[in-house]
CSV table of C-alpha atoms and ligand atoms in Angstrom, one decimal:
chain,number,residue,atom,x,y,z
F,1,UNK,CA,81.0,84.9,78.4
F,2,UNK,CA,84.0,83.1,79.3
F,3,UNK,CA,86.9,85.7,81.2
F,4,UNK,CA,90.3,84.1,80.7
F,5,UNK,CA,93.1,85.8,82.4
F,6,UNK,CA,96.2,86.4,80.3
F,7,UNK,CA,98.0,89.2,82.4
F,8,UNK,CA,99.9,86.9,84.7
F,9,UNK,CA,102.6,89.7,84.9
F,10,UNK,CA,100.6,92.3,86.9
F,11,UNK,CA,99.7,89.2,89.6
F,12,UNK,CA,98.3,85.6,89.6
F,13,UNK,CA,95.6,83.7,91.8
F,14,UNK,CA,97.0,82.3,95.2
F,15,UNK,CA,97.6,78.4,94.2
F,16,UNK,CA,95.0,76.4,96.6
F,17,UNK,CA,97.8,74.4,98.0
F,18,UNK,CA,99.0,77.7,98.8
F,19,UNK,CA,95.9,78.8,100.4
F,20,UNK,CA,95.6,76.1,102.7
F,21,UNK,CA,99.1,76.2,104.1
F,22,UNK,CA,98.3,79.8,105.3
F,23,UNK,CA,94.8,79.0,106.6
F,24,UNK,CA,96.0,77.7,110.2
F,25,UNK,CA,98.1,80.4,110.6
F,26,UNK,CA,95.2,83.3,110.9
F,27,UNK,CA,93.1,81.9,113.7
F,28,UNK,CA,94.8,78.9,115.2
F,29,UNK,CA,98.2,78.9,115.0
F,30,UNK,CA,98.4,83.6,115.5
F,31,UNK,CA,101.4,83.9,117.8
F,32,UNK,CA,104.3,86.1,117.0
F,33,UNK,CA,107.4,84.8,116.0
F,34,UNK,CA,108.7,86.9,118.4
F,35,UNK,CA,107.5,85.4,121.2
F,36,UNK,CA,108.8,83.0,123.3
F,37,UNK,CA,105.8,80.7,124.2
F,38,UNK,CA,104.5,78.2,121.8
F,39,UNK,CA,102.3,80.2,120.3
F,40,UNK,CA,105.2,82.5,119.3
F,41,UNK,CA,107.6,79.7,119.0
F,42,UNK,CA,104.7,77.6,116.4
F,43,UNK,CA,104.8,81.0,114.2
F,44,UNK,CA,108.4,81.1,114.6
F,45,UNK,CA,109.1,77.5,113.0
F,46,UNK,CA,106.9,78.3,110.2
F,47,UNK,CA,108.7,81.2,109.2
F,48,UNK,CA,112.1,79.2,109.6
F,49,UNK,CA,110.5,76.5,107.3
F,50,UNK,CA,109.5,79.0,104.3
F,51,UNK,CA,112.9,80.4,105.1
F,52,UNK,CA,114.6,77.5,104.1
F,53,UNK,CA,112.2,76.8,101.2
F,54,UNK,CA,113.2,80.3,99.8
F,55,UNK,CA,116.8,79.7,100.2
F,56,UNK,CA,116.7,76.3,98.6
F,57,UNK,CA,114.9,77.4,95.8
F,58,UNK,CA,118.2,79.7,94.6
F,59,UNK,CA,120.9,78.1,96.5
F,60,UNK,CA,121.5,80.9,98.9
F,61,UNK,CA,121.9,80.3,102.8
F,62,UNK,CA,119.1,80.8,105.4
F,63,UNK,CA,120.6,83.8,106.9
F,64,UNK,CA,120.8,85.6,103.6
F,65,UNK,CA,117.1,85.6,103.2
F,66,UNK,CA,114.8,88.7,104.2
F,67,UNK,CA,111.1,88.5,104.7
F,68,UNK,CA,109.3,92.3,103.8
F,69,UNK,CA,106.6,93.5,102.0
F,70,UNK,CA,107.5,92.7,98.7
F,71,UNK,CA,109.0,93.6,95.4
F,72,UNK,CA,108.8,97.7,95.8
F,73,UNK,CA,110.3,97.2,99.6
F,74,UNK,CA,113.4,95.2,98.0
F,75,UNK,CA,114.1,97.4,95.5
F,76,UNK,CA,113.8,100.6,98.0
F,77,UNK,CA,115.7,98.7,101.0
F,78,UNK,CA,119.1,97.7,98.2
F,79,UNK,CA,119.3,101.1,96.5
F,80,UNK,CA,118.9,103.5,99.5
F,81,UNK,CA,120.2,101.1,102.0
F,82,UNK,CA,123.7,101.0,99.9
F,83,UNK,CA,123.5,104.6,99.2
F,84,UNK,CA,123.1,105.2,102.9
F,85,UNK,CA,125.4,102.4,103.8
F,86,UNK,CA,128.6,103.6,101.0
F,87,UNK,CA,128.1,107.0,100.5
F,88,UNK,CA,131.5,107.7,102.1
F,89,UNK,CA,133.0,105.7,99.4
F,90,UNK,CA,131.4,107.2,96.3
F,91,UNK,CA,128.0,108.7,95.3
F,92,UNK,CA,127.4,107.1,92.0
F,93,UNK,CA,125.0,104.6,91.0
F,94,UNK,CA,124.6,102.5,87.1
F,95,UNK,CA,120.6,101.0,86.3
F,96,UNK,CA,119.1,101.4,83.1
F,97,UNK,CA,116.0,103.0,81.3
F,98,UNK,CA,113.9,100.0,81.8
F,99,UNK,CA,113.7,99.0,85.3
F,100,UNK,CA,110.6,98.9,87.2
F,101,UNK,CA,109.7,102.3,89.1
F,102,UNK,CA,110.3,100.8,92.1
F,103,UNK,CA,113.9,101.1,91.3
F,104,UNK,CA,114.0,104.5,88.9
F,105,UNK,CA,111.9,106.1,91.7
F,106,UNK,CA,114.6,105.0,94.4
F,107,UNK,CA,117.4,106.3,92.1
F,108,UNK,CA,115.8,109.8,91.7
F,109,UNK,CA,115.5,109.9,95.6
F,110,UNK,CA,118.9,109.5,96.0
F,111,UNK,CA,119.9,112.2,93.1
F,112,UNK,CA,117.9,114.3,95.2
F,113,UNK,CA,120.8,114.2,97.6
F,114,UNK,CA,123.7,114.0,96.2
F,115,UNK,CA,124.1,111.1,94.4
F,116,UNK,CA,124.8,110.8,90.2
F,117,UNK,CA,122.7,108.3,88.7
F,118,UNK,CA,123.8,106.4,84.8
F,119,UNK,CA,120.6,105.3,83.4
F,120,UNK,CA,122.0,103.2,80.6
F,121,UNK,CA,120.0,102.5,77.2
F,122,UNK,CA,119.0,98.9,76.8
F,123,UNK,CA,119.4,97.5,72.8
F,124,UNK,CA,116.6,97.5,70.6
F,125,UNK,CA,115.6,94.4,72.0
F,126,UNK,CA,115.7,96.1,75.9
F,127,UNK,CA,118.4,94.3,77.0
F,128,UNK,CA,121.8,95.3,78.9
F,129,UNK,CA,125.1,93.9,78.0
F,130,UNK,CA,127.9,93.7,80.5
F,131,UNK,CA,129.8,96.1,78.1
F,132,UNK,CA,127.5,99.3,78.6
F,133,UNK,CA,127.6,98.6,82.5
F,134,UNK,CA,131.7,98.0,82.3
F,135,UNK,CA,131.5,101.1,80.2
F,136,UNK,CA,129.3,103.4,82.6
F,137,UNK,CA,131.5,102.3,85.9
F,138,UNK,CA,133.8,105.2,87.4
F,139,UNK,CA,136.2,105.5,90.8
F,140,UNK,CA,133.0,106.5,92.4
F,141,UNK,CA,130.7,103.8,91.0
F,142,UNK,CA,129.0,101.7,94.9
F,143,UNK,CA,126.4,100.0,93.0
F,144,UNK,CA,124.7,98.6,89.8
F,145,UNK,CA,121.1,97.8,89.3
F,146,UNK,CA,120.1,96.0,86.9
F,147,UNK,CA,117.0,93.8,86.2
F,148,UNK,CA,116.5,89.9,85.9
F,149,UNK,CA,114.0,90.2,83.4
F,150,UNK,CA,111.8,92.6,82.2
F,151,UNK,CA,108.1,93.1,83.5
F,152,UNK,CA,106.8,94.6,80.6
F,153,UNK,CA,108.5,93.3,77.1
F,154,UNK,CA,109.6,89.4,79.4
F,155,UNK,CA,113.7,90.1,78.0
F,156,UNK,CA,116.2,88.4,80.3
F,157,UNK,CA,119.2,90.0,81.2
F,158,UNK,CA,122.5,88.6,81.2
F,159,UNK,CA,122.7,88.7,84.3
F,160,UNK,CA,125.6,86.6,85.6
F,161,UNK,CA,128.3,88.1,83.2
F,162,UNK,CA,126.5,91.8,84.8
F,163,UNK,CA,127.7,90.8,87.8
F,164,UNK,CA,131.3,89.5,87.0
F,165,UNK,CA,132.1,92.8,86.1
F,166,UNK,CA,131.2,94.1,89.3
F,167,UNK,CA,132.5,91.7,91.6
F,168,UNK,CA,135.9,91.9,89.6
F,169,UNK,CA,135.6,96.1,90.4
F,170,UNK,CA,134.2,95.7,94.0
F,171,UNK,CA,130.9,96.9,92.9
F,172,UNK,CA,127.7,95.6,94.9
F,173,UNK,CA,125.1,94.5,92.3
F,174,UNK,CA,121.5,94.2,92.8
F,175,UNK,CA,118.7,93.0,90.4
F,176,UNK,CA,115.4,93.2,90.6
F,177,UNK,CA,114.4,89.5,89.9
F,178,UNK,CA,110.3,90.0,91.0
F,179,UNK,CA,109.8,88.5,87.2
F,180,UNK,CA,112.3,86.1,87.5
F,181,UNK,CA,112.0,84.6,91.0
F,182,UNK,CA,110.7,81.2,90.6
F,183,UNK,CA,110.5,81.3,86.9
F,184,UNK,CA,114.1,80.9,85.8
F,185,UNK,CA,117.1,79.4,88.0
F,186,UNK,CA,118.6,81.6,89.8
F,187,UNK,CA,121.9,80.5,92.1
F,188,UNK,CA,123.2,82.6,94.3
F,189,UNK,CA,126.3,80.9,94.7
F,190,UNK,CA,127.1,81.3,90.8
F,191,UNK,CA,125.4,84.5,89.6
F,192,UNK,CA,128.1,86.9,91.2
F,193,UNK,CA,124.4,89.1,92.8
F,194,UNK,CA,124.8,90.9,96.1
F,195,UNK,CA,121.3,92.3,96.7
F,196,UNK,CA,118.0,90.6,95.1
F,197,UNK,CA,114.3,91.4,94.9
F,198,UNK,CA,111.4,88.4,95.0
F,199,UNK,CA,107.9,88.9,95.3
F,200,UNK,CA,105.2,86.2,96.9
F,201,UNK,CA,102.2,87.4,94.3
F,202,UNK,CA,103.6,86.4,91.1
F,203,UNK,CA,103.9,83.2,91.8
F,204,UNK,CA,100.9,82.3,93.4
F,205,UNK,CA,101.9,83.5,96.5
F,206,UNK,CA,99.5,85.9,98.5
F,207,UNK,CA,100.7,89.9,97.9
F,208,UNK,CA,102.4,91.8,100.5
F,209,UNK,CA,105.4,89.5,101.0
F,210,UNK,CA,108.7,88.6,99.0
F,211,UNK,CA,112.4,88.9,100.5
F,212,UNK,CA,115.2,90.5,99.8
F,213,UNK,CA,118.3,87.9,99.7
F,214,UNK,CA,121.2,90.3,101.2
F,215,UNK,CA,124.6,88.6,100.2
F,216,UNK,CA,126.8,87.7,102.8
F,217,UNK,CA,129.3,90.9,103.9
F,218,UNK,CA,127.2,93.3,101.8
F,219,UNK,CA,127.1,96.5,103.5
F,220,UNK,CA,123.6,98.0,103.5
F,221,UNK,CA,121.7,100.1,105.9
F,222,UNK,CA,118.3,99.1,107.2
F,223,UNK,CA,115.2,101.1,105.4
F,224,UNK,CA,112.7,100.4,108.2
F,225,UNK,CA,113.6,101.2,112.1
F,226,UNK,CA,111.8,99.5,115.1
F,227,UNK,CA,112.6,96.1,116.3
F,228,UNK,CA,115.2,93.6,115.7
F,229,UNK,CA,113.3,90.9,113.9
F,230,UNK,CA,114.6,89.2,110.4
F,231,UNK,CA,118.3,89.2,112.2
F,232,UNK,CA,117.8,93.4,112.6
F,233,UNK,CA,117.7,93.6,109.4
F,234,UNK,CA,113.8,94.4,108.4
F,235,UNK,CA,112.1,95.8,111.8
F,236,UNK,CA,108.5,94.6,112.0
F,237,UNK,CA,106.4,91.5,113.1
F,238,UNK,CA,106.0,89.2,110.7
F,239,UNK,CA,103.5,88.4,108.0
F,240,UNK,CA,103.9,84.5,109.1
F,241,UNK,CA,100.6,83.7,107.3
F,242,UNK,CA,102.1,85.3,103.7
F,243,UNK,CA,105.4,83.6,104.7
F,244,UNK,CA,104.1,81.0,104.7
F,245,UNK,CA,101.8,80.9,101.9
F,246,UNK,CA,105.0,82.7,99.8
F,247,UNK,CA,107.0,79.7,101.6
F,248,UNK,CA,104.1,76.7,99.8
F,249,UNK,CA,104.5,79.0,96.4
F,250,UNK,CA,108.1,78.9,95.9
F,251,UNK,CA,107.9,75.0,96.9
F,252,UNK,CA,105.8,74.6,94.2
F,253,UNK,CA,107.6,76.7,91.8
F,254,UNK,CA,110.6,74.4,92.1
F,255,UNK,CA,108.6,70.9,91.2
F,256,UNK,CA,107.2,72.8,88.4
F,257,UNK,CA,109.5,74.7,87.2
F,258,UNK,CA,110.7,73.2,84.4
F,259,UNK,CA,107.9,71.4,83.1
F,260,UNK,CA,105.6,75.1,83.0
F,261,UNK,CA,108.8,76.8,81.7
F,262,UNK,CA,108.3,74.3,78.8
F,263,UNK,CA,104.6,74.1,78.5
F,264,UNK,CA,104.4,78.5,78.3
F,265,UNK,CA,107.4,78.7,75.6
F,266,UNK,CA,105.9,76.3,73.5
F,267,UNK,CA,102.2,78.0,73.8
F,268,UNK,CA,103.4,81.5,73.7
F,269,UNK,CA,105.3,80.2,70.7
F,270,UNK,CA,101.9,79.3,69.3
F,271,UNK,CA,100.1,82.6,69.9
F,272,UNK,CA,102.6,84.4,68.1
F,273,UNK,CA,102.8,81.8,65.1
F,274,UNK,CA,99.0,81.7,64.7
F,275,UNK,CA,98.1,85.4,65.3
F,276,UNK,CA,100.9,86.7,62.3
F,277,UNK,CA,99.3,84.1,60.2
F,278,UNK,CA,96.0,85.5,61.1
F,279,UNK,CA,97.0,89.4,60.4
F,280,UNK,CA,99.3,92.0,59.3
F,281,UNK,CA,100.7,94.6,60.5
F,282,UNK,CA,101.6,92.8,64.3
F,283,UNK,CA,105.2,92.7,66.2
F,284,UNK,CA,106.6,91.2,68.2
F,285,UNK,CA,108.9,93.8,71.1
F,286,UNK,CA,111.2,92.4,72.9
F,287,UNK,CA,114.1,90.2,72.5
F,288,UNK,CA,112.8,86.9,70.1
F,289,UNK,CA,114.3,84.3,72.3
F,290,UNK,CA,115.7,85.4,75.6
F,291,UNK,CA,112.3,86.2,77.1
F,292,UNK,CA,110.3,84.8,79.8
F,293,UNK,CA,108.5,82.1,79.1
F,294,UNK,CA,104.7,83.4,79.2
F,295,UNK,CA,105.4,86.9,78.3
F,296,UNK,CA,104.6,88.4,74.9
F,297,UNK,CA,104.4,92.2,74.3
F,298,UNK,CA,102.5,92.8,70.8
F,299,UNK,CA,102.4,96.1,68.6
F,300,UNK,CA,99.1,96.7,66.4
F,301,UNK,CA,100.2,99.1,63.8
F,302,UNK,CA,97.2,102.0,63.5
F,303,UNK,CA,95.4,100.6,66.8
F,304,UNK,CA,95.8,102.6,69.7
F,305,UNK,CA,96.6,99.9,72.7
F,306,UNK,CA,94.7,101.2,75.2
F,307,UNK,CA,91.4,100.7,72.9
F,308,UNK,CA,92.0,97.5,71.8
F,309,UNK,CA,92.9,96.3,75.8
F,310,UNK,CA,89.3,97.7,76.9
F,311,UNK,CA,87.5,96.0,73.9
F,312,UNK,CA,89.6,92.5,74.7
F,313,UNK,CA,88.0,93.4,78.2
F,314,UNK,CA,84.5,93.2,76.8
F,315,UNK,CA,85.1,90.0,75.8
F,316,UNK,CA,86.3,88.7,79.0
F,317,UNK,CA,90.2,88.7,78.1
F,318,UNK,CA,92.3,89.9,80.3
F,319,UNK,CA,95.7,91.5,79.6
F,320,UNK,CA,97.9,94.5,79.7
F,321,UNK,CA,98.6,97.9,78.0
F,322,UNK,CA,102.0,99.5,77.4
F,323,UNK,CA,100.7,102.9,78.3
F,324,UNK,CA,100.4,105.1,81.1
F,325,UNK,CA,97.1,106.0,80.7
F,326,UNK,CA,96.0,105.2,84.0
F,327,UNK,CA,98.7,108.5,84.9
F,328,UNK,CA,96.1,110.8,82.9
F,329,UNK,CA,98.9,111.2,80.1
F,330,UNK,CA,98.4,108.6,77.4
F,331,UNK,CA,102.4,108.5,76.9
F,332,UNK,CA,103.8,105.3,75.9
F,333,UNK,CA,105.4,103.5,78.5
F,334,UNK,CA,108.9,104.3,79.7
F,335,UNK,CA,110.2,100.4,78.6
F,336,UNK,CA,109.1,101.2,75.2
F,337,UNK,CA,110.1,104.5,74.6
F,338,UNK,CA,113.6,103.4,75.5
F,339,UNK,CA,113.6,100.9,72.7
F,340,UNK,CA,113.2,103.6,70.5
F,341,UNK,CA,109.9,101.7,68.4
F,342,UNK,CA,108.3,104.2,65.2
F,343,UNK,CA,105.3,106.0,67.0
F,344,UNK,CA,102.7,103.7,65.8
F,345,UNK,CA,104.3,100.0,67.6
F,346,UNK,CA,104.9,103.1,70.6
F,347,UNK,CA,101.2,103.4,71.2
F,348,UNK,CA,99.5,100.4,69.3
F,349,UNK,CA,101.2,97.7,72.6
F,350,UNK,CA,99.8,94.8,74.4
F,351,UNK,CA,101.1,92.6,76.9
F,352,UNK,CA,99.5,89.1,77.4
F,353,UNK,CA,101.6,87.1,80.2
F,354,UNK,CA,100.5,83.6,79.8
F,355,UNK,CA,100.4,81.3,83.2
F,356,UNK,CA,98.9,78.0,84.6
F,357,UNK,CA,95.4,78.4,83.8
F,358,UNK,CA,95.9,79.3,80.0
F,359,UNK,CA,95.7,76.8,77.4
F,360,UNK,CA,95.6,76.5,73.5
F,361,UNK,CA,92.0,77.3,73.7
F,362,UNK,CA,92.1,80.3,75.2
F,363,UNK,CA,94.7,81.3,73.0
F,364,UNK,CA,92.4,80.1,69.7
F,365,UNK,CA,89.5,82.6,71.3
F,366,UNK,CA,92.1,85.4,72.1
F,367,UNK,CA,93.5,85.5,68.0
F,368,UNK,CA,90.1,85.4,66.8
F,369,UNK,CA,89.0,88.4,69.2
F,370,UNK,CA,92.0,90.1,68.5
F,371,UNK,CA,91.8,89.6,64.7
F,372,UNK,CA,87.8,91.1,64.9
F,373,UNK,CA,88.8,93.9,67.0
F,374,UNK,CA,92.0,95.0,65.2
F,375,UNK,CA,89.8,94.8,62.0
F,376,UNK,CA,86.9,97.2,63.5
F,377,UNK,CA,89.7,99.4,65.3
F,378,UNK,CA,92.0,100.0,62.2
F,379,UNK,CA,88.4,100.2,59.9
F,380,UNK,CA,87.4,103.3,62.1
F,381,UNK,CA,91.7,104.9,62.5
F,382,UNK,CA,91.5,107.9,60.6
F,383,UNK,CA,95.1,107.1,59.4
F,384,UNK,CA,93.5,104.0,57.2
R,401,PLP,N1,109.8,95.0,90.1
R,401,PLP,C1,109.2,94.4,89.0
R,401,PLP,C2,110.0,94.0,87.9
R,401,PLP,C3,107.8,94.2,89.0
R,401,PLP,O1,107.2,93.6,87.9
R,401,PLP,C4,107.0,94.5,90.1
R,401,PLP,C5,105.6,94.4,90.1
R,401,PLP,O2,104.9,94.4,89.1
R,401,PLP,C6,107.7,95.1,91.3
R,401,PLP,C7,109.1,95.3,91.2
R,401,PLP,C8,107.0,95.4,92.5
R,401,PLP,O3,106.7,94.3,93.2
R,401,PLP,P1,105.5,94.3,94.3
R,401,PLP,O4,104.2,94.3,93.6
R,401,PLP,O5,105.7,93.0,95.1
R,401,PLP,O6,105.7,95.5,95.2
């Protein structure tokens, strides 16, 4: 049985290249970057190098660039590190519905002491418009949250007009770009972002690294104490091998961006053409053209999604269900709930995120699983 991996959203395989950059780095070259011999100093250069690579990728400077844990870290160190960090100035924080729980659990940390949190509702297509965030802002407003692009429906966010707004009110702004990063351009010296979260494992990066790109002058507390490493702002040694692998992914990101950009619009393109030719009753959530490019999020009307995921699994295709299941509750996820979908696209959705290794093929075997699975499923619903 062939396995073919479609849920390049959740994670994707570290890149070879990527691989090999790190190798030296866990037996050979081991110092600290703290230190000041040439071990130390060896590690030290290598984190410098990624550094730059990072900061190149979205036109920000060096010094702006954090090295942490990844994409949960960012989002925790930006919303509790400015709630810490302002909280003499005002208590109230803008995000929306949607964001990942990295950044709703953060928020309901911070209600928990004092602070009032606006969880805006995205359109029916789960995105934000700079209206509802101009709308939501008050005297106490210190800071608005609000996603690059969604990890579960793929929806982009407008995110530079976001953050005109809040510039032109003295606002910081943070998004959470983990979906984004390396993806889309991103420039820091255009987009009007204060605070921004990337993480090494979507793009074919090893996991347990991204940064956090901390705009210059933004107040913000530090979220983990100890030593003074990554300029005192994130204490810690650091993970120079996932540095530097993270460092080798985002190099590669930028020669390919473009061309994969193209390659996964045109074939998720083709997945949805060819599967609503191939049955009824399928949508499509989500805005239809600002979306990433690999990412399509399906509803089967009368099919329950978590069903139809494990029998895609059986046939060695990988991808992703819209419901909590895993939580013991079988609720639809929070993303789609806020678009307000009828009950059956609610609990009848699919994510496939496509990525390097898919092709058309894959795509031809996926459809006609899909198609003899959806048959079986709806056959056996008692609704039909
Ligand atoms: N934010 C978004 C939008 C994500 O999709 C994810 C991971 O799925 C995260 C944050 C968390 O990132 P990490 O897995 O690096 O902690």
């Amino acid at each position: 049985m062939q396995r073919i991996y479609m849920d390049h959203s959740a994670t994707t395989p570290v890149d070879t290249a990527v691989l090999e950059a790190m190798l030296p780095y866990f037996c050979e070259k081991f110092g600290n970057a703290s230190s000041v011999h040439q071990f130390g100093q060896e590690a030290r250069a290598a984190v410098e190098e990624a550094r730059e690579k990072v900061a190149h990728l979205i036109n920000a400077k060096e010094s702006e660039i954090v090295f942490l844990s990844g994409g949960t870290e960012a989002d925790n160190y930006a919303i509790q590190g400015v709630g810490m960090a302002l909280r003499e100035r005002g208590n109230h924080i803008i995000t929306s519905k949607i964001e990942h729980h990295a950044v709703l659990q953060t928020c309901e940390v911070l209600e928990k002491n004092g602070f009032s949190v606006t969880y805006l509702d995205p359109d029916p297509y789960g995105m934000i418009h700079p209206e509802m965030v101009a709308a939501a802002i008050t005297p106490r407003t210190i800071l608005v949250s609000i996603m690059h692009a969604n990890n579960e429906i793929g929806t982009i966010n407008p995110i530079s007009k976001i953050g005109s707004i809040t510039r032109e009110r003295g606002i910081l702004f943070h998004t959470d770009a983990v979906q984004s990063f390396g993806k889309l351009p991103i420039d820091m010296e255009n987009m009007n972002i204060d605070l921004l979260s990337a993480s090494s494992h979507k793009i074919y990066g090893p996991k347990g690294v991204g940064i956090i790109f901390i705009g210059r002058g933004t107040k913000i507390d530090k979220l983990i104490h100890g030593g003074a490493h990554e300029h005192n702002r994130r204490a810690g040694t650091e993970n120079v091998a996932g540095i530097v692998g993270f460092g080798k992914a985002v190099e590669i990101c930028e020669n390919v961006m473009k061309d994969e950009g193209r390659r996964l619009t045109a074939l998720r393109h083709y997945f949805w053409q060819k599967l609503q030719e191939s049955m009824t009753g399928v949508y499509l959530n989500g805005h239809p053209t600002e979306r990433l490019p690999g990412s399509l999020n399906l509803s089967f009307a009368g099919v329950e999604g978590e069903s139809l995921l494990l029998s895609l699994d059986m046939k060695g295709i990988a991808a992703s269900s819209g419901s909590a299941c895993s939580s013991g509750s079988n609720m639809p996820s929070h993303v789609l709930a806020a678009l307000h979908l009828p009950p059956e696209r609610l609990h009848g959705s699919l994510r496939f995120s496509l990525g390097r290794s898919n092709t058309e093929e894959n795509i031809d075997y996926a459809i006609s699983a899909l198609k003899e699975i959806v048959e079986r499923l709806r056959a056996m619903a008692p609704t039909t």
